[in-house]
Coordinates of C-alpha atoms in Angstrom, one line a residue:
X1 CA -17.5 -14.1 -2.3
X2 CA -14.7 -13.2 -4.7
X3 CA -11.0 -13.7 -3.4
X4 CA -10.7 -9.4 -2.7
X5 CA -13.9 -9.2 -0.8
X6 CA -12.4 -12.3 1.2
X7 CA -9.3 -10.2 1.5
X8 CA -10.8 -7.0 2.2
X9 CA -12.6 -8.3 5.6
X10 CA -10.9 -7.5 8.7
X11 CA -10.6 -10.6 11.3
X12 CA -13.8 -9.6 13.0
X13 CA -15.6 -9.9 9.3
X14 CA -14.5 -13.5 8.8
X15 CA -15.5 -14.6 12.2
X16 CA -18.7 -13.2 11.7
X17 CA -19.1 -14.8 8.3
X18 CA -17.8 -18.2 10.0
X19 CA -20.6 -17.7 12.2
X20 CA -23.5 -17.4 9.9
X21 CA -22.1 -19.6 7.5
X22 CA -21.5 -17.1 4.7
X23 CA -18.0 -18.5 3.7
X24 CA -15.7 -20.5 5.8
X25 CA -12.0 -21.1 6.8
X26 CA -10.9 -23.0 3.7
X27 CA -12.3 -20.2 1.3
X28 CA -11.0 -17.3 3.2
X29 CA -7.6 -19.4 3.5
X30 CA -7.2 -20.0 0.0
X31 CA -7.7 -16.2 -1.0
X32 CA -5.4 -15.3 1.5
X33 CA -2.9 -17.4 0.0
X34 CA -3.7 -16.4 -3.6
X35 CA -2.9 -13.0 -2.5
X36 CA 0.6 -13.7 -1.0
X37 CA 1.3 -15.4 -4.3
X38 CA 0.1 -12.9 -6.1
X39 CA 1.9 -9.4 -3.8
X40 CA 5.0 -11.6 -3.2
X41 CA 7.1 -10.8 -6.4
X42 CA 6.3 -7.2 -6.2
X43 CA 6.8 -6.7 -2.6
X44 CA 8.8 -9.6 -0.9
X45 CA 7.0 -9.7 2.3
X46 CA 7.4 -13.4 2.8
X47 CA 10.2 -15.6 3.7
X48 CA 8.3 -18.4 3.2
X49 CA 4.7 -19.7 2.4
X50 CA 3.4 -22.3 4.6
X51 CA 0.8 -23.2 2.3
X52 CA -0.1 -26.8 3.0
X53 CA -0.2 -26.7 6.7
X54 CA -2.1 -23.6 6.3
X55 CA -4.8 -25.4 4.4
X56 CA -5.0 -28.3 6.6
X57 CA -5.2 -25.9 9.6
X58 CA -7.9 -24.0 8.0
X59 CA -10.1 -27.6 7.2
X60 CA -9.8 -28.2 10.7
X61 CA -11.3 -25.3 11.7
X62 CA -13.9 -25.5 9.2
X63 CA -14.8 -28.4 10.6
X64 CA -14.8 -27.3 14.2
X65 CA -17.2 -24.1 12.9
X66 CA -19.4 -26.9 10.9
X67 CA -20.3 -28.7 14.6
X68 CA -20.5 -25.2 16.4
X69 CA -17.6 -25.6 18.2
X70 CA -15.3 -22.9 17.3
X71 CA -11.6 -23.5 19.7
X72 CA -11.3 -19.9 20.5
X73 CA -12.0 -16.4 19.7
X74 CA -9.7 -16.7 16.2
X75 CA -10.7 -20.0 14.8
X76 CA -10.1 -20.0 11.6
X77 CA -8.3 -16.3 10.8
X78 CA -5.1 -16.2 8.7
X79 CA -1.9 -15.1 10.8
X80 CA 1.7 -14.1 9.7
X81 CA 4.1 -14.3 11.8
X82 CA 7.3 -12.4 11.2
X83 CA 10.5 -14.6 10.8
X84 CA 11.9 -13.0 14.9
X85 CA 9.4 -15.6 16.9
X86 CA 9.1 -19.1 16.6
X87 CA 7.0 -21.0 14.6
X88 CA 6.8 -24.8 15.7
X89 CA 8.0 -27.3 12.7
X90 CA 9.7 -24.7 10.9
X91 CA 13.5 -22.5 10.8
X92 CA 13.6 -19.2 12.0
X93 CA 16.3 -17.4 10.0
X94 CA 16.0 -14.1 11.3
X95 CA 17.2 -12.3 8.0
X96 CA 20.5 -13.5 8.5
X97 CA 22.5 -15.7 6.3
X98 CA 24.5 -17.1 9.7
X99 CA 21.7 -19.4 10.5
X100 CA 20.9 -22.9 8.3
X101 CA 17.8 -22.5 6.3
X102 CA 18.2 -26.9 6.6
X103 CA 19.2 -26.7 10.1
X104 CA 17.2 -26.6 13.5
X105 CA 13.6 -26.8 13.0
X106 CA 12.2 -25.6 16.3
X107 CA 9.8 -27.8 18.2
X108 CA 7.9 -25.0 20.2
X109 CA 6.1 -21.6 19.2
X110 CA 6.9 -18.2 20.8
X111 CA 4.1 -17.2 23.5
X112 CA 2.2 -15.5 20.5
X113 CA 2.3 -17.6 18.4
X114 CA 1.5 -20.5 21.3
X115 CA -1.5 -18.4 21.7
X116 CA -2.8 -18.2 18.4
X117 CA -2.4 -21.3 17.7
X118 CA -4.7 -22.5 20.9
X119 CA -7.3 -20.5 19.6
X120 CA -7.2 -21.9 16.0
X121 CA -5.6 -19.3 13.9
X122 CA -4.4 -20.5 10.6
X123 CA -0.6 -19.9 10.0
X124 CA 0.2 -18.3 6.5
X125 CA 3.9 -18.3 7.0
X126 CA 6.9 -16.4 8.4
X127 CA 7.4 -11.9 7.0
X128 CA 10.6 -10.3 6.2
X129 CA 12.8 -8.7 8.8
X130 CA 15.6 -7.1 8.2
X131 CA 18.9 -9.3 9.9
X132 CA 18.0 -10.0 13.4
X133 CA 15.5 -6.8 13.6
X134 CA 18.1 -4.4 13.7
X135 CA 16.7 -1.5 11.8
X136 CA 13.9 0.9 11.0
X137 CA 13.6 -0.8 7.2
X138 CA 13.2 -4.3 5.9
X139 CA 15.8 -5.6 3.8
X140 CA 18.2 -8.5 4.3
X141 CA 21.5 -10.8 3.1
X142 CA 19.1 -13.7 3.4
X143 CA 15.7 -12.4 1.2
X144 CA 17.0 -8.8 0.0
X145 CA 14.7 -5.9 -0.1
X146 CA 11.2 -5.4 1.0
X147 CA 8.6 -2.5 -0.9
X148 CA 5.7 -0.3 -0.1
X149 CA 2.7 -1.5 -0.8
X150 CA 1.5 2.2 -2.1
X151 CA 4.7 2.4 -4.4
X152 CA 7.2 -0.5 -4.5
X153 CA 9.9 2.0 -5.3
X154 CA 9.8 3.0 -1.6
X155 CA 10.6 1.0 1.6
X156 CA 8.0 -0.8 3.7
X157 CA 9.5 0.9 6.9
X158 CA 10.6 -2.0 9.1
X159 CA 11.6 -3.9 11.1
X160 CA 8.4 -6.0 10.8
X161 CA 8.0 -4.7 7.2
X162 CA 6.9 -7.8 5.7
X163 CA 4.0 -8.0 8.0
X164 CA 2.7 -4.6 7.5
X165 CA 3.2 -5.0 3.5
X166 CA 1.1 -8.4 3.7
X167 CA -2.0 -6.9 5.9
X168 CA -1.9 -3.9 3.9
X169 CA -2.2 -6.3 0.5
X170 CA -4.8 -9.0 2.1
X171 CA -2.6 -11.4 2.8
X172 CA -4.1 -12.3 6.3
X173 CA -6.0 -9.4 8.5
X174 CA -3.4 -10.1 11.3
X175 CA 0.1 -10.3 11.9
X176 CA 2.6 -10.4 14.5
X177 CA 5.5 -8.2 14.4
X178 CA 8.2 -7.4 17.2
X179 CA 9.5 -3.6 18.2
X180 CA 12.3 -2.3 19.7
X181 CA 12.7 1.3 18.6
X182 CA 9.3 1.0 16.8
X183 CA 9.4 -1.8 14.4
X184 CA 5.7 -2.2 14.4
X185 CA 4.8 1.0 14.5
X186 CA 7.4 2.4 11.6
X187 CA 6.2 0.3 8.7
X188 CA 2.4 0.6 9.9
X189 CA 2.7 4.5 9.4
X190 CA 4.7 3.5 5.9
X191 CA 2.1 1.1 5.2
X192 CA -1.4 2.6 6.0
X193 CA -2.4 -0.3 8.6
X194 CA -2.7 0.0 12.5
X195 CA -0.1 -1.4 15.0
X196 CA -0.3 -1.6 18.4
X197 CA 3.5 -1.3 20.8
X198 CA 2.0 -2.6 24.2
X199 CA 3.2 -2.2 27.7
X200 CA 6.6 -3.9 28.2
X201 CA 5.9 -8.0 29.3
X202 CA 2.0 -7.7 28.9
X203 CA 3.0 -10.1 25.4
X204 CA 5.4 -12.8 26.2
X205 CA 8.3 -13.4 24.6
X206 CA 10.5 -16.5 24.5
X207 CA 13.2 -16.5 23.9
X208 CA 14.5 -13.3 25.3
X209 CA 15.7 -10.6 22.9
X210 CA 19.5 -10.0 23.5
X211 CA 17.7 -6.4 23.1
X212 CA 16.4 -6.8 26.4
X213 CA 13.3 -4.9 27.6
X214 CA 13.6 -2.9 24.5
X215 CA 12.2 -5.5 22.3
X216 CA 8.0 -5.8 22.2
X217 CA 6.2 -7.9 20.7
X218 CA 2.6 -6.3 18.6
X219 CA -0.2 -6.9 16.9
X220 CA -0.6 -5.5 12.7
X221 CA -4.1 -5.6 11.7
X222 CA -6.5 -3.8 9.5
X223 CA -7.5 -1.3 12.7
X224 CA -7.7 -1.1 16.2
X225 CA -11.0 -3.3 16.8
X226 CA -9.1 -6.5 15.5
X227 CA -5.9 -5.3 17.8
X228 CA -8.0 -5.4 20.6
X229 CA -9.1 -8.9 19.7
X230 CA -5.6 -10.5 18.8
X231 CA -4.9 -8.8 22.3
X232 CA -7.1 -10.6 24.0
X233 CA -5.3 -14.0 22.5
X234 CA -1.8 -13.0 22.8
X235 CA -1.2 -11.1 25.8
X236 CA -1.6 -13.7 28.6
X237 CA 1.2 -14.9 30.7
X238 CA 3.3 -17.6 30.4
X239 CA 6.0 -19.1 31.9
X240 CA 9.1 -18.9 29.9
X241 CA 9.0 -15.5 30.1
X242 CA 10.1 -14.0 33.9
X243 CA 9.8 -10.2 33.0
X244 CA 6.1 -11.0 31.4
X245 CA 3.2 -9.2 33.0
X246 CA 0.7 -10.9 35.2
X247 CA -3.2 -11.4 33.3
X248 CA -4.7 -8.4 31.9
X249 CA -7.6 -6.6 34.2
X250 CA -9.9 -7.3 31.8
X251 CA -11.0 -7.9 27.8
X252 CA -9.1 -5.6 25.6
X253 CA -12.0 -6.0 23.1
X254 CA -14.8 -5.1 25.9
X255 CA -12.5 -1.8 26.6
X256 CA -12.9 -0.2 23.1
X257 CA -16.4 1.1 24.0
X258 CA -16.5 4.8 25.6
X259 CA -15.0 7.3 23.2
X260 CA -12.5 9.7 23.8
X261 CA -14.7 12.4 25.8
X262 CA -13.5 13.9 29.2
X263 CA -9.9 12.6 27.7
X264 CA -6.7 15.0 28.6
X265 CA -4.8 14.9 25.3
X266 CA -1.1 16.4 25.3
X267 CA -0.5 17.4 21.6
X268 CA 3.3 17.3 20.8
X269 CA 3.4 18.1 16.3
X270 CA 7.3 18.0 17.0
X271 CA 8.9 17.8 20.9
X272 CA 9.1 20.9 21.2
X273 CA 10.9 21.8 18.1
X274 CA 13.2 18.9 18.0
X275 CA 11.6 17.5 14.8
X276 CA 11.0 18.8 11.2
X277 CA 8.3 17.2 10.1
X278 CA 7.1 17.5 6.5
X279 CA 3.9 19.6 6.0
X280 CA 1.5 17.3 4.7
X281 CA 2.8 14.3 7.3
X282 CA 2.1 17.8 10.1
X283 CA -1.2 19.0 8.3
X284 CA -3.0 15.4 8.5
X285 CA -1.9 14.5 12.3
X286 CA -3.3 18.4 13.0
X287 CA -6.6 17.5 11.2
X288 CA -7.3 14.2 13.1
X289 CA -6.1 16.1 16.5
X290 CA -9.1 18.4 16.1
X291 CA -11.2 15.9 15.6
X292 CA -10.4 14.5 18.7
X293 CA -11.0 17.4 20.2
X294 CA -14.3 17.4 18.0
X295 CA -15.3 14.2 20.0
X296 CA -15.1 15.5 23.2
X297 CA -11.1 15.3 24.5
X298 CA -9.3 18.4 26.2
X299 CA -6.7 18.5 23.4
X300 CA -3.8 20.9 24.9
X301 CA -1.0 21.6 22.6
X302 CA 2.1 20.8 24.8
X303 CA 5.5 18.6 24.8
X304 CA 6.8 16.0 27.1
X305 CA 9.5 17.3 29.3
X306 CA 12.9 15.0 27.8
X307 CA 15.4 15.8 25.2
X308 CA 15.9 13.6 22.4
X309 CA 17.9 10.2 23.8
X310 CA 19.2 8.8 20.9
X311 CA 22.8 8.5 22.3
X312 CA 21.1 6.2 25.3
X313 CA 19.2 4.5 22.8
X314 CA 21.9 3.7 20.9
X315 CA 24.6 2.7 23.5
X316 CA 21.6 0.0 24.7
X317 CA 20.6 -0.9 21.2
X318 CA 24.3 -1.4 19.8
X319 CA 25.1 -3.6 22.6
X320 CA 22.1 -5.9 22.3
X321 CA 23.3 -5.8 18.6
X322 CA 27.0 -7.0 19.7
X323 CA 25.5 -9.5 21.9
X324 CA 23.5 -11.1 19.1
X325 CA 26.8 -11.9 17.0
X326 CA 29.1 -13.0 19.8
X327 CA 28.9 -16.3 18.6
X328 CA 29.6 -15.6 15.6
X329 CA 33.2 -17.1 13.5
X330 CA 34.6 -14.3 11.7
X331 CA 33.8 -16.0 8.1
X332 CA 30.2 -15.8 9.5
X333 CA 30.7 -12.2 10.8
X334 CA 31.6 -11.4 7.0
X335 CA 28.0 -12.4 5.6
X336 CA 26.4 -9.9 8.1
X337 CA 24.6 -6.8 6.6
X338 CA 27.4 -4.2 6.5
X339 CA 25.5 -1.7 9.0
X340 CA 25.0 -4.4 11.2
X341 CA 28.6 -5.4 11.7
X342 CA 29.2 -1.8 11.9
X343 CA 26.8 -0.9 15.0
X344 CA 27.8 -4.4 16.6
X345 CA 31.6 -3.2 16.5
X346 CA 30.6 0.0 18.1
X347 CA 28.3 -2.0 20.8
X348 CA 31.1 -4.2 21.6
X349 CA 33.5 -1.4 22.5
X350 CA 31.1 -0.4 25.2
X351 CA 31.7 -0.7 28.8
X352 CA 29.7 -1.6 31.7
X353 CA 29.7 1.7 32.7
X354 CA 28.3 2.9 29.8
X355 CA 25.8 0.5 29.6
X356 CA 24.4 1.7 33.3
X357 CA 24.4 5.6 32.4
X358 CA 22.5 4.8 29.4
X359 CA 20.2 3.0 31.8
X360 CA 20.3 6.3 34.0
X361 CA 18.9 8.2 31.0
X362 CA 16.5 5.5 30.5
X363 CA 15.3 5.7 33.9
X364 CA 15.1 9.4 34.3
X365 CA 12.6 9.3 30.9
X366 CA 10.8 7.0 32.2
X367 CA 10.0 9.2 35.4
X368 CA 9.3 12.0 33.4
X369 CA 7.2 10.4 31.5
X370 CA 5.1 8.8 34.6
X371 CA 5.0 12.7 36.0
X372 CA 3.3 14.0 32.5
X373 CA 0.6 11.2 32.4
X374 CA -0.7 12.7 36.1
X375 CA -1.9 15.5 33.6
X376 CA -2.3 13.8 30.5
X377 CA -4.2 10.5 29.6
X378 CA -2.5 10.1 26.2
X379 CA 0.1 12.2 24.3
X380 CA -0.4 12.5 20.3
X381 CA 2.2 12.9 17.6
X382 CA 3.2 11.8 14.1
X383 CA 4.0 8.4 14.2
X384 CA 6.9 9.7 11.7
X385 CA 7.8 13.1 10.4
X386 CA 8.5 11.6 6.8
X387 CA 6.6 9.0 4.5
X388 CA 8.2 6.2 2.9
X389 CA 11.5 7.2 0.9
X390 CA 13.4 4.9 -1.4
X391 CA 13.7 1.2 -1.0
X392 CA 17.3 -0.3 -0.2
X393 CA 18.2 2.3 2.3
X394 CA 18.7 3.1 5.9
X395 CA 18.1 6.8 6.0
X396 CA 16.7 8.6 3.0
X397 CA 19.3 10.0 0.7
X398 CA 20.8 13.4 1.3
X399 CA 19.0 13.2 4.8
X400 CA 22.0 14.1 6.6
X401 CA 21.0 11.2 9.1
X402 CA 23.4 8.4 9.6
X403 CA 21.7 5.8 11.3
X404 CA 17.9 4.9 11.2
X405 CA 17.0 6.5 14.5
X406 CA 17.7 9.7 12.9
X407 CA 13.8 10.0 11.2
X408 CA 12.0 7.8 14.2
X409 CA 12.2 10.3 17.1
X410 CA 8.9 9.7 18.0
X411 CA 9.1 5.9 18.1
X412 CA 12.4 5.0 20.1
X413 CA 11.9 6.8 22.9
X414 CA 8.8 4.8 23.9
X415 CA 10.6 1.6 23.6
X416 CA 13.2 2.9 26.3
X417 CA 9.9 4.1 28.9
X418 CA 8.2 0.9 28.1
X419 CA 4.6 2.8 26.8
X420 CA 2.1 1.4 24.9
X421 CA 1.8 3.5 21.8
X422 CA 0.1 2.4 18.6
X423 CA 0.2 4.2 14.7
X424 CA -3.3 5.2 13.5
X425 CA -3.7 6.1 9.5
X426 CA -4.9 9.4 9.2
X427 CA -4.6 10.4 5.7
X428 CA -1.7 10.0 2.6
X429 CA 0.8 13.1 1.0
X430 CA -0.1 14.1 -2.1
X431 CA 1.9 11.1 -3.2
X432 CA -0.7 8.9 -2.1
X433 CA 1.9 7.8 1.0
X434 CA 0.1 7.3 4.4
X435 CA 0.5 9.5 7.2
X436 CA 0.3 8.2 10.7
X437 CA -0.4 9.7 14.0
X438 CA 0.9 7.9 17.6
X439 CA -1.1 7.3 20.4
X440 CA 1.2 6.7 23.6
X441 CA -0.2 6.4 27.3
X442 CA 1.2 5.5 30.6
X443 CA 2.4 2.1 31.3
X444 CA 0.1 -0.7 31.4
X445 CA -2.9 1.7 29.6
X446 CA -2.9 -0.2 27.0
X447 CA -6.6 -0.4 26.6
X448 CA -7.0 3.4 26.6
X449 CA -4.8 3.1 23.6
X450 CA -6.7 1.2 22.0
X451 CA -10.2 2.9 22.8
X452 CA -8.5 6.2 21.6
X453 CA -7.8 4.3 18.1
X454 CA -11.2 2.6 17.7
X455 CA -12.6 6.4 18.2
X456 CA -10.9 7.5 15.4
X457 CA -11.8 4.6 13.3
X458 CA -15.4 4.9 14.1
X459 CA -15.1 8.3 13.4
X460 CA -13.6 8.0 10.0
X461 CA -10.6 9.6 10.7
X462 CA -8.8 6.4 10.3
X463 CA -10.3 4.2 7.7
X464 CA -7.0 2.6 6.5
X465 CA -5.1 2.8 3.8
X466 CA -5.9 0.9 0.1
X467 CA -2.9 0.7 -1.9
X468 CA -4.1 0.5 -5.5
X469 CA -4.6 -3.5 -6.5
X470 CA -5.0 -4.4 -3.0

């Protein structure tokens, strides 16, 4: 096979060529890291290319598929991870020029990546994140600015931008990203690849986010069936973790079958109002909403019962912001992105009291939430009201916004109520920019999340995104 149809082939495709022999580890590894070469000066989606472990992982495996004795149910598949989580034997800089690229290289893996690495993934290397995840775009002091895929004039959405540029290019079928106010979600809908926010704790993370139970870690794949897959790997307990969720009822792959009929789907195109959303991002989300319908859901068109929390949000996200520089001399301080020293000085002025009514606000959405999922299995709407604007800033220009939460209504609010919520493609503006439509559902229905994606896919309504060279 030629290096794009290796690149092409979700994680389920290169398992099942594993299997029959077709091509193996070392092939599909190599393309893979042809094609980071090849997407990295356009698009910057990699910190760093772990090359030759890479290779020596994938021999490995070829040799374990060559004796028919794959180590686990991703032998073999190239991984990113972003540059939040550990990877063992390598720095994590976390966009930030405060940290020694020469310094600390960490002896043990986040959960996740713990995981994947028990079940004989192959490590590509470390994404871009904007400094210490803080915003809804990737660019950073340490490896500047991050492009779309589609059009590398416009932003990758972020923070796990990187990640979402290198699946969307071929550069690995899977990645992991982390989300606090929709990080995986936001550059999947930029991007035109899936991404999946799951329940709060059901995927470890070590160590803890000075976010707090804001911060998620997801899968970034090609579409929801390989999701449900890297699901099955990453979100198991473990230990150094004490918020992480106990195991999971059951296979998150074996839950995909069983369509969407009999389904009671809230339709919300803008909460009620509270969101302009442009008319081809509105148009597309409508088109695949009736096609759910189409397949047998009770699609009502309704809104969830909550104003828009972004004051909450922020007083919560500012402070874990704050908390993250604290150690911080003030000539480090000065090599912070400028909007990040910004929202830290605001976080820090915060008091305890403050902190505990935001939590009020938290807690009240969270319990309206709960109440609207006794009527409603899942609630749809844009992932985003916008597509991808121009690369290098925060909030498109002449916007008005001031802050990135500004264009993510959809997204934040689900990191606050802990949901599971994932971005489906559904279409492009006449641009060529994907569109893409959320799928949130109560806490700990994760699985219905994903069976509601894999519908779609197997539908055609979501078939992914192909930027042009890809």
């Amino acid at each position: 096979m030629t290096d794009r149809d290796l690149t092409e082939l979700t994680a389920v495709d290169l398992l099942d060529g594993y299997r029959s022999g077709a091509f193996g580890p070392v092939e599909a590894t190599r393309a893979a890291l042809r094609r980071a070469e090849e997407i990295q000066p356009e698009l910057n989606a990699f910190v760093r290319v772990t090359a030759e472990d890479a290779l020596e992982q994938a021999a490995e495996s070829e040799e374990r598929w060559r004796r028919g004795e794959p180590c686990g149910l991703l032998d073999g598949v190239p991984v990113t991870v972003k540059d939040i989580l550990l990877l063992r034997g390598h720095p994590t800089l976390k966009g930030s020029l405060t940290i020694d690229p020469e310094g600390r290289r960490w002896d043990e893996d986040a959960p996740s990546v713990a995981r994947l690495r028990e079940h004989g993934a192959v490590f590509l290397g470390k994404t871009t994140t904007p400094e210490f995840g803080w915003k809804g775009v990737t660019d950073s002091p340490l490896s500047g600015i991050t492009r779309n895929p589609h059009d590398p004039a416009r932003t990758a959405g972020g923070s796990s931008g990187g990640a979402a540029a290198a699946v969307a290019r071929g550069a690995g079928p899977l990645a992991l990203g982390t989300d606090g106010g929709g990080s995986v979600r936001i550059p999947a809908a930029f991007c035109g690849i899936f991404a999946l926010k799951p329940t709060y704790g059901r995927v470890p993370l070590y160590p803890a986010s000075a976010f707090g139970t804001l911060a998620h870690v997801g899968p970034m794949t090609r579409d929801a069936k390989d999701a449900a897959l890297l699901m099955d790997v990453i979100g198991r307990p473990d230990s150094r973790d004490w918020s992480a969720l106990g195991p999971a009822p059951g296979s998150f792959t074996e839950g995909l079958a069983g369509g969407v009929r009999g389904l009671r789907v809230a339709y919300s195109p803008s909460l009620g109002g509270q969101v302009a959303v442009q008319p081809a991002v509105a148009s597309a989300v409508r088109r695949a909403v009736e096609r759910l319908a189409a397949l047998g859901a009770y699609v009502e068109e309704t809104d969830p019962d909550f104003s828009e929390p972004v004051e909450a949000f922020h007083t919560l996200w500012f402070s874990g912001a704050a908390r993250v520089v604290q150690h911080l001399t003030r000539y480090q301080r000065e090599l912070l992105d400028p909007g990040l020293r910004e929202i830290c000085g605001t976080g820090a002025r915060y008091s305890a009291l403050d902190y505990l009514a935001a939590v009020d606000v938290r807690m009240d959405l969270g319990r309206r939430m709960g109440r609207f999922h006794d009527t409603y299995d899942l609630l749809v709407t844009p992932t985003l009201p916008i597509t991808a604007f121009e690369a290098g800033t925060e909030v498109p220009k002449g916007s008005g916004h001031r802050r990135w939460t500004g264009w993510t209504p959809f997204t934040y609010p689900f990191n606050m109520t802990q949901q599971p919520a994932a971005s489906v493609p559904v279409g492009t503006d006449a641009d060529g920019l994907p569109v893409g439509l959320q799928l949130v559902a109560a806490r700990h229905q994760d699985p219905l999340v994903l069976r509601a994606a894999h519908a779609l896919y197997e539908a055609g309504v979501a078939t992914g995104v192909r930027p042009g060279g890809s």
